[in-house]
Amino acid sequence: MSERFAFTLIKADGGARLGEIATPRGKIRTPAFMPVGTAATVKAVYTDQLKAAGADVVLANTYHLMLRPGAERIARLGGLHAFMRWDRPIGTDSGGFQVMSLAKLRKVTDEGVAFQSHIDGASHLLTPERAIEIQCLLGSDIQMQLDECVALPASREDIERAVDRSLAWAERCKRTFDGLASPGQALFGIVQGGTDARLRARSADELVAMDFPGYAVGGLAVGESQAAMLDTFELTTRRLPAHKPRYLMGVGTPLDMIEAVARGADMFDCVLPTRSGRHGQAFTWAGKVNLKNAGYAEDARPLDPTSSCPAARDYSRAYLHHLVKSQEYLAAMLLSWANVAFYQELMAAMRAAIAEGRFAAWVAQTKTRLGSMEPDP
Amino acid sequence: MSERFAFTLIKADGGARLGEIATPRGKIRTPAFMPVGTAATVKAVYTDQLKAAGADVVLANTYHLMLRPGAERIARLGGLHAFMRWDRPIGTDSGGFQVMSLAKLRKVTDEGVAFQSHIDGASHLLTPERAIEIQCLLGSDIQMQLDECVALPASREDIERAVDRSLAWAERCKRTFDGLASPGQALFGIVQGGTDARLRARSADELVAMDFPGYAVGGLAVGESQAAMLDTFELTTRRLPAHKPRYLMGVGTPLDMIEAVARGADMFDCVLPTRSGRHGQAFTWAGKVNLKNAGYAEDARPLDPTSSCPAARDYSRAYLHHLVKSQEYLAAMLLSWANVAFYQELMAAMRAAIAEGRFAAWVAQTKTRLGSMEPDP
């Protein structure tokens, strides 16, 4: 275990990067996918299952945890790791994105974001200082600055104002973090700027000048096309230092992640594997499988006989179909588990391909495999 | 593994009995609690967790499985054991009780029960012959005759008619079972008769004359007092042969089961541990714990530090409270698991006390422990 946060770039293969983040709570092999544990639990999945699947880190949501059970309460209970029984690294977002998507009566000013809880309507103010304070109370290993994220499409003025505000907040977050954080914890800056190349460049350059230990690329996958998302990500990463990890927030589908890794992404998070699992959909190496389809009612095959995940390997599609149709807990449990495991298998396969210098060939081959996806019903 | 169904009465201690049922799929230590896997899954619990908790047998519901996914479908998929990945014994009810409680437009005649599915309104006819055919298609190790169960209070005429009809159905079930069943499977007769001592006696005597390998006591815990339930059970068991297992259907609470074991019960099933788990309530040796209570919000103690079940031992009450309040899947998962494990611990403790000839003392001591239950909020 490292006593400090450090990123090692082990190998580059084209734009793709193999790396390792060292933290006091263990290492994170990159490219890494962080399963999302919104309310201190990756929905319907045990932490032991996450570990066995190969997850090195999970992402928790500051917005949800500040409202319930509360950051001070989690701190009194020994921090988020002890609370949710996960002793490996935890990343947290700043809360800003979810305030904008979930809270009521939100109002953004230079001071911060005032909003009402979607749970009980109580008024809250999330400032850059408070966002860091909360993440430190949680004990997050990889923290995010508070940023302002605008939904696309948006006017250039709106995007520019969000960029300026996010840069100012980055400085305030950094100052607070430097005073509060424990050794080995890291704060990432978040590049904003919509799909505007000049704004992205300015945001990246100014954040790089502040010398964060890692950079997130935010404000993407919020309504723009996949091509625009990837183009913007690529031109952003060109301005980021090679020796710092890059986290593409909120992405995504297997194909999104493959294309982003090809453009230099090191870290991802997304609710897709667990949300899809709760809706009867499985990710496999042969593409998506929608277990609601009546065609699986007597299909004795497992999702993937070669998987190391029992959920994918040991249960028939017919049984999974039955569980989904019957709205049984076990449907969400098995499919979320299988999907989280598939996402980890996908990351492991990318890491292996980069290590062996065959990432481009792997991408071509894998896109064909995953592209043979069963269409959604 | 035995090639046939056999019950061994190992020891009696007062009215309580220690025994073992041998089946081709493994032994069942009695007194035994059968977790209920209604729709081919014990809700929110993995079969590996059931095994680790010490469950020797689970109970599945014929009514639910005949409607979805269908008995013939399960048979084509290799039977219920393979379908739900449970290789130990499975018991099934006959479907009759749940038709009466769940189905629409049900009509009981001497032929059987006509009803409409609560899922899609489709018409079905469940006869004694079909009830056995379904249980054989499922591959059930311990099957139940179709019976007519009347809700209490009921008129003596209604109860007597149900007793007569159930006895006639017992003969038809036995005839069908003798033609269809596999070696080692067993069919139990079900004693009916409400709380009427004479009707219970007649029902028991006539079933005993038919020589079933085991006897269920049905039609209890359907509205009568605990005292009436226990009195009726006790007078019923007096007429049942000592060398056959006795199954008190649908019971119950820990205290119900303790009292019933004292009166000669060998087997139980109940949805209480899993249903309570889904509603935020845990069973422990110190009584019931309602995790919705705000008093647990910062309680760092686990449910039971001495439990062998990780759900009861390794998570704080504060975390469980948070999961329950947040309506997270993991709340139902952990509490159902903990409760199923507690029910198995309770059975193991009763078996140990009977083996050591100290059951009466154990009951007195345990009733005090469990009686110090936290009141429901």
Short mmCIF file of N, CA and C in Angstrom, two decimals, chain B residues 54-140:
data_model
loop_
_atom_site.label_atom_id
_atom_site.label_comp_id
_atom_site.label_asym_id
_atom_site.label_seq_id
_atom_site.Cartn_x
_atom_site.Cartn_y
_atom_site.Cartn_z
N GLY B 54 -27.58 -23.30 7.11
CA GLY B 54 -27.95 -24.59 7.66
C GLY B 54 -29.33 -25.08 7.26
N ALA B 55 -29.92 -24.45 6.24
CA ALA B 55 -31.23 -24.93 5.78
C ALA B 55 -31.05 -26.25 5.03
N ASP B 56 -31.79 -27.27 5.45
CA ASP B 56 -31.69 -28.58 4.80
C ASP B 56 -32.72 -28.74 3.69
N VAL B 57 -33.74 -27.88 3.69
CA VAL B 57 -34.88 -28.06 2.78
C VAL B 57 -35.54 -26.70 2.60
N VAL B 58 -36.06 -26.44 1.41
CA VAL B 58 -36.88 -25.24 1.20
C VAL B 58 -38.26 -25.67 0.73
N LEU B 59 -39.22 -24.79 0.91
CA LEU B 59 -40.59 -25.06 0.49
C LEU B 59 -40.95 -24.15 -0.68
N ALA B 60 -41.44 -24.75 -1.76
CA ALA B 60 -41.89 -23.95 -2.91
C ALA B 60 -43.40 -24.04 -3.02
N ASN B 61 -43.99 -23.06 -3.70
CA ASN B 61 -45.44 -22.98 -3.76
C ASN B 61 -45.97 -23.45 -5.10
N THR B 62 -46.75 -24.51 -5.04
CA THR B 62 -47.34 -25.08 -6.25
C THR B 62 -48.21 -24.07 -6.99
N TYR B 63 -49.01 -23.33 -6.25
CA TYR B 63 -49.91 -22.36 -6.91
C TYR B 63 -49.12 -21.38 -7.77
N HIS B 64 -48.09 -20.77 -7.19
CA HIS B 64 -47.32 -19.78 -7.96
C HIS B 64 -46.62 -20.42 -9.15
N LEU B 65 -46.02 -21.57 -8.94
CA LEU B 65 -45.21 -22.17 -10.01
C LEU B 65 -46.06 -22.75 -11.12
N MET B 66 -47.28 -23.22 -10.79
CA MET B 66 -48.15 -23.74 -11.86
C MET B 66 -48.59 -22.61 -12.78
N LEU B 67 -48.71 -21.41 -12.22
CA LEU B 67 -49.13 -20.26 -13.04
C LEU B 67 -47.94 -19.65 -13.78
N ARG B 68 -46.80 -19.61 -13.12
CA ARG B 68 -45.61 -18.98 -13.73
C ARG B 68 -44.38 -19.56 -13.08
N PRO B 69 -43.49 -20.22 -13.81
CA PRO B 69 -43.47 -20.37 -15.28
C PRO B 69 -44.26 -21.55 -15.79
N GLY B 70 -44.91 -22.32 -14.94
CA GLY B 70 -45.65 -23.51 -15.37
C GLY B 70 -44.88 -24.78 -15.05
N ALA B 71 -45.62 -25.78 -14.58
CA ALA B 71 -44.96 -27.01 -14.13
C ALA B 71 -44.31 -27.77 -15.28
N GLU B 72 -45.00 -27.85 -16.42
CA GLU B 72 -44.42 -28.56 -17.57
C GLU B 72 -43.13 -27.87 -18.02
N ARG B 73 -43.12 -26.54 -17.99
CA ARG B 73 -41.91 -25.81 -18.39
C ARG B 73 -40.76 -26.13 -17.46
N ILE B 74 -41.01 -26.12 -16.17
CA ILE B 74 -39.95 -26.45 -15.21
C ILE B 74 -39.46 -27.88 -15.44
N ALA B 75 -40.40 -28.78 -15.73
CA ALA B 75 -39.99 -30.17 -15.99
C ALA B 75 -39.08 -30.23 -17.23
N ARG B 76 -39.44 -29.51 -18.28
CA ARG B 76 -38.60 -29.52 -19.49
C ARG B 76 -37.22 -28.93 -19.21
N LEU B 77 -37.14 -28.03 -18.23
CA LEU B 77 -35.85 -27.42 -17.88
C LEU B 77 -35.09 -28.23 -16.84
N GLY B 78 -35.59 -29.43 -16.56
CA GLY B 78 -34.83 -30.32 -15.68
C GLY B 78 -35.32 -30.40 -14.25
N GLY B 79 -36.47 -29.77 -14.00
CA GLY B 79 -37.04 -29.83 -12.65
C GLY B 79 -36.65 -28.63 -11.80
N LEU B 80 -37.35 -28.51 -10.70
CA LEU B 80 -37.22 -27.31 -9.87
C LEU B 80 -35.83 -27.19 -9.22
N HIS B 81 -35.24 -28.32 -8.83
CA HIS B 81 -33.92 -28.24 -8.20
C HIS B 81 -32.92 -27.59 -9.14
N ALA B 82 -32.86 -28.06 -10.38
CA ALA B 82 -31.92 -27.50 -11.36
C ALA B 82 -32.30 -26.05 -11.68
N PHE B 83 -33.60 -25.80 -11.82
CA PHE B 83 -34.09 -24.47 -12.22
C PHE B 83 -33.62 -23.41 -11.24
N MET B 84 -33.81 -23.68 -9.94
CA MET B 84 -33.47 -22.67 -8.94
C MET B 84 -32.12 -22.90 -8.28
N ARG B 85 -31.38 -23.91 -8.76
CA ARG B 85 -30.06 -24.21 -8.23
C ARG B 85 -30.09 -24.48 -6.71
N TRP B 86 -30.85 -25.49 -6.36
CA TRP B 86 -30.93 -25.94 -4.97
C TRP B 86 -30.94 -27.46 -5.03
N ASP B 87 -29.84 -28.08 -4.59
CA ASP B 87 -29.73 -29.53 -4.77
C ASP B 87 -30.14 -30.32 -3.54
N ARG B 88 -30.56 -29.62 -2.49
CA ARG B 88 -31.06 -30.31 -1.31
C ARG B 88 -32.58 -30.55 -1.46
N PRO B 89 -33.19 -31.21 -0.50
CA PRO B 89 -34.63 -31.50 -0.63
C PRO B 89 -35.48 -30.24 -0.81
N ILE B 90 -36.55 -30.42 -1.56
CA ILE B 90 -37.57 -29.38 -1.74
C ILE B 90 -38.91 -29.96 -1.32
N GLY B 91 -39.63 -29.19 -0.52
CA GLY B 91 -41.01 -29.53 -0.23
C GLY B 91 -41.92 -28.61 -1.03
N THR B 92 -43.14 -29.08 -1.28
CA THR B 92 -44.11 -28.23 -1.97
C THR B 92 -45.45 -28.35 -1.26
N ASP B 93 -46.20 -27.27 -1.28
CA ASP B 93 -47.58 -27.38 -0.84
C ASP B 93 -48.41 -27.85 -2.04
N SER B 94 -49.70 -28.01 -1.82
CA SER B 94 -50.54 -28.57 -2.89
C SER B 94 -51.13 -27.49 -3.77
N GLY B 95 -51.01 -26.25 -3.36
CA GLY B 95 -51.62 -25.17 -4.12
C GLY B 95 -52.97 -24.75 -3.58
N GLY B 96 -53.59 -25.64 -2.83
CA GLY B 96 -54.95 -25.37 -2.39
C GLY B 96 -55.08 -24.14 -1.50
N PHE B 97 -54.20 -24.03 -0.53
CA PHE B 97 -54.28 -22.91 0.40
C PHE B 97 -54.13 -21.58 -0.32
N GLN B 98 -53.17 -21.53 -1.25
CA GLN B 98 -52.93 -20.24 -1.92
C GLN B 98 -53.99 -19.92 -2.95
N VAL B 99 -54.60 -20.95 -3.54
CA VAL B 99 -55.76 -20.67 -4.39
C VAL B 99 -56.81 -19.92 -3.58
N MET B 100 -57.05 -20.40 -2.36
CA MET B 100 -58.09 -19.78 -1.55
C MET B 100 -57.72 -18.37 -1.12
N SER B 101 -56.43 -18.09 -0.96
CA SER B 101 -56.05 -16.77 -0.46
C SER B 101 -55.70 -15.79 -1.57
N LEU B 102 -55.33 -16.28 -2.76
CA LEU B 102 -54.83 -15.37 -3.78
C LEU B 102 -55.65 -15.33 -5.07
N ALA B 103 -56.24 -16.46 -5.45
CA ALA B 103 -56.86 -16.50 -6.77
C ALA B 103 -58.20 -15.77 -6.79
N LYS B 104 -58.65 -15.46 -7.99
CA LYS B 104 -59.92 -14.78 -8.16
C LYS B 104 -61.00 -15.81 -8.53
N LEU B 105 -62.26 -15.51 -8.21
CA LEU B 105 -63.40 -16.30 -8.66
C LEU B 105 -63.23 -17.80 -8.44
N ARG B 106 -62.75 -18.16 -7.27
CA ARG B 106 -62.49 -19.57 -7.02
C ARG B 106 -63.79 -20.29 -6.62
N LYS B 107 -63.87 -21.54 -7.02
CA LYS B 107 -65.07 -22.34 -6.72
C LYS B 107 -64.60 -23.75 -6.40
N VAL B 108 -64.95 -24.20 -5.19
CA VAL B 108 -64.53 -25.53 -4.75
C VAL B 108 -65.69 -26.50 -4.95
N THR B 109 -65.42 -27.59 -5.63
CA THR B 109 -66.39 -28.68 -5.75
C THR B 109 -65.67 -29.97 -5.37
N ASP B 110 -66.41 -31.06 -5.37
CA ASP B 110 -65.75 -32.33 -5.06
C ASP B 110 -64.66 -32.65 -6.08
N GLU B 111 -64.84 -32.16 -7.30
CA GLU B 111 -63.85 -32.44 -8.34
C GLU B 111 -62.50 -31.78 -8.02
N GLY B 112 -62.56 -30.53 -7.54
CA GLY B 112 -61.33 -29.79 -7.25
C GLY B 112 -61.65 -28.31 -7.09
N VAL B 113 -60.66 -27.45 -7.36
CA VAL B 113 -60.84 -26.01 -7.21
C VAL B 113 -60.68 -25.35 -8.57
N ALA B 114 -61.75 -24.72 -9.06
CA ALA B 114 -61.66 -23.92 -10.27
C ALA B 114 -61.36 -22.48 -9.85
N PHE B 115 -60.46 -21.82 -10.58
CA PHE B 115 -60.12 -20.45 -10.19
C PHE B 115 -59.52 -19.71 -11.38
N GLN B 116 -59.40 -18.42 -11.21
CA GLN B 116 -58.72 -17.59 -12.20
C GLN B 116 -57.40 -17.10 -11.61
N SER B 117 -56.39 -17.14 -12.44
CA SER B 117 -55.05 -16.70 -12.03
C SER B 117 -55.07 -15.25 -11.58
N HIS B 118 -54.37 -14.95 -10.48
CA HIS B 118 -54.27 -13.55 -10.05
C HIS B 118 -53.30 -12.79 -10.94
N ILE B 119 -52.57 -13.49 -11.80
CA ILE B 119 -51.60 -12.82 -12.67
C ILE B 119 -52.26 -12.34 -13.95
N ASP B 120 -52.96 -13.25 -14.63
CA ASP B 120 -53.51 -12.88 -15.94
C ASP B 120 -54.98 -13.24 -16.09
N GLY B 121 -55.62 -13.70 -15.02
CA GLY B 121 -57.05 -13.99 -15.11
C GLY B 121 -57.40 -15.29 -15.81
N ALA B 122 -56.39 -16.03 -16.28
CA ALA B 122 -56.67 -17.29 -16.99
C ALA B 122 -57.34 -18.29 -16.05
N SER B 123 -58.23 -19.12 -16.62
CA SER B 123 -58.97 -20.12 -15.83
C SER B 123 -58.14 -21.38 -15.65
N HIS B 124 -58.20 -21.92 -14.45
CA HIS B 124 -57.47 -23.15 -14.12
C HIS B 124 -58.37 -24.04 -13.29
N LEU B 125 -58.09 -25.34 -13.34
CA LEU B 125 -58.77 -26.29 -12.47
C LEU B 125 -57.69 -27.11 -11.77
N LEU B 126 -57.69 -27.00 -10.45
CA LEU B 126 -56.72 -27.77 -9.67
C LEU B 126 -57.46 -28.92 -9.00
N THR B 127 -57.23 -30.12 -9.50
CA THR B 127 -57.83 -31.31 -8.90
C THR B 127 -56.78 -32.00 -8.04
N PRO B 128 -57.17 -32.96 -7.23
CA PRO B 128 -56.17 -33.72 -6.48
C PRO B 128 -55.15 -34.36 -7.41
N GLU B 129 -55.63 -34.90 -8.54
CA GLU B 129 -54.72 -35.56 -9.47
C GLU B 129 -53.73 -34.56 -10.06
N ARG B 130 -54.24 -33.37 -10.45
CA ARG B 130 -53.37 -32.37 -11.06
C ARG B 130 -52.38 -31.82 -10.03
N ALA B 131 -52.81 -31.66 -8.79
CA ALA B 131 -51.90 -31.14 -7.76
C ALA B 131 -50.70 -32.07 -7.60
N ILE B 132 -50.93 -33.37 -7.66
CA ILE B 132 -49.82 -34.32 -7.55
C ILE B 132 -48.99 -34.32 -8.84
N GLU B 133 -49.69 -34.26 -9.98
CA GLU B 133 -48.96 -34.24 -11.24
C GLU B 133 -47.99 -33.05 -11.27
N ILE B 134 -48.47 -31.89 -10.85
CA ILE B 134 -47.62 -30.70 -10.83
C ILE B 134 -46.42 -30.91 -9.91
N GLN B 135 -46.67 -31.42 -8.72
CA GLN B 135 -45.57 -31.60 -7.77
C GLN B 135 -44.55 -32.61 -8.28
N CYS B 136 -45.03 -33.62 -9.01
CA CYS B 136 -44.09 -34.57 -9.60
C CYS B 136 -43.32 -33.94 -10.76
N LEU B 137 -43.98 -33.09 -11.54
CA LEU B 137 -43.28 -32.39 -12.62
C LEU B 137 -42.19 -31.48 -12.04
N LEU B 138 -42.49 -30.85 -10.93
CA LEU B 138 -41.49 -30.00 -10.28
C LEU B 138 -40.34 -30.83 -9.74
N GLY B 139 -40.64 -32.09 -9.39
CA GLY B 139 -39.62 -32.95 -8.79
C GLY B 139 -39.54 -32.78 -7.28
N SER B 140 -40.66 -32.43 -6.67
CA SER B 140 -40.67 -32.17 -5.23
C SER B 140 -40.39 -33.44 -4.44
#
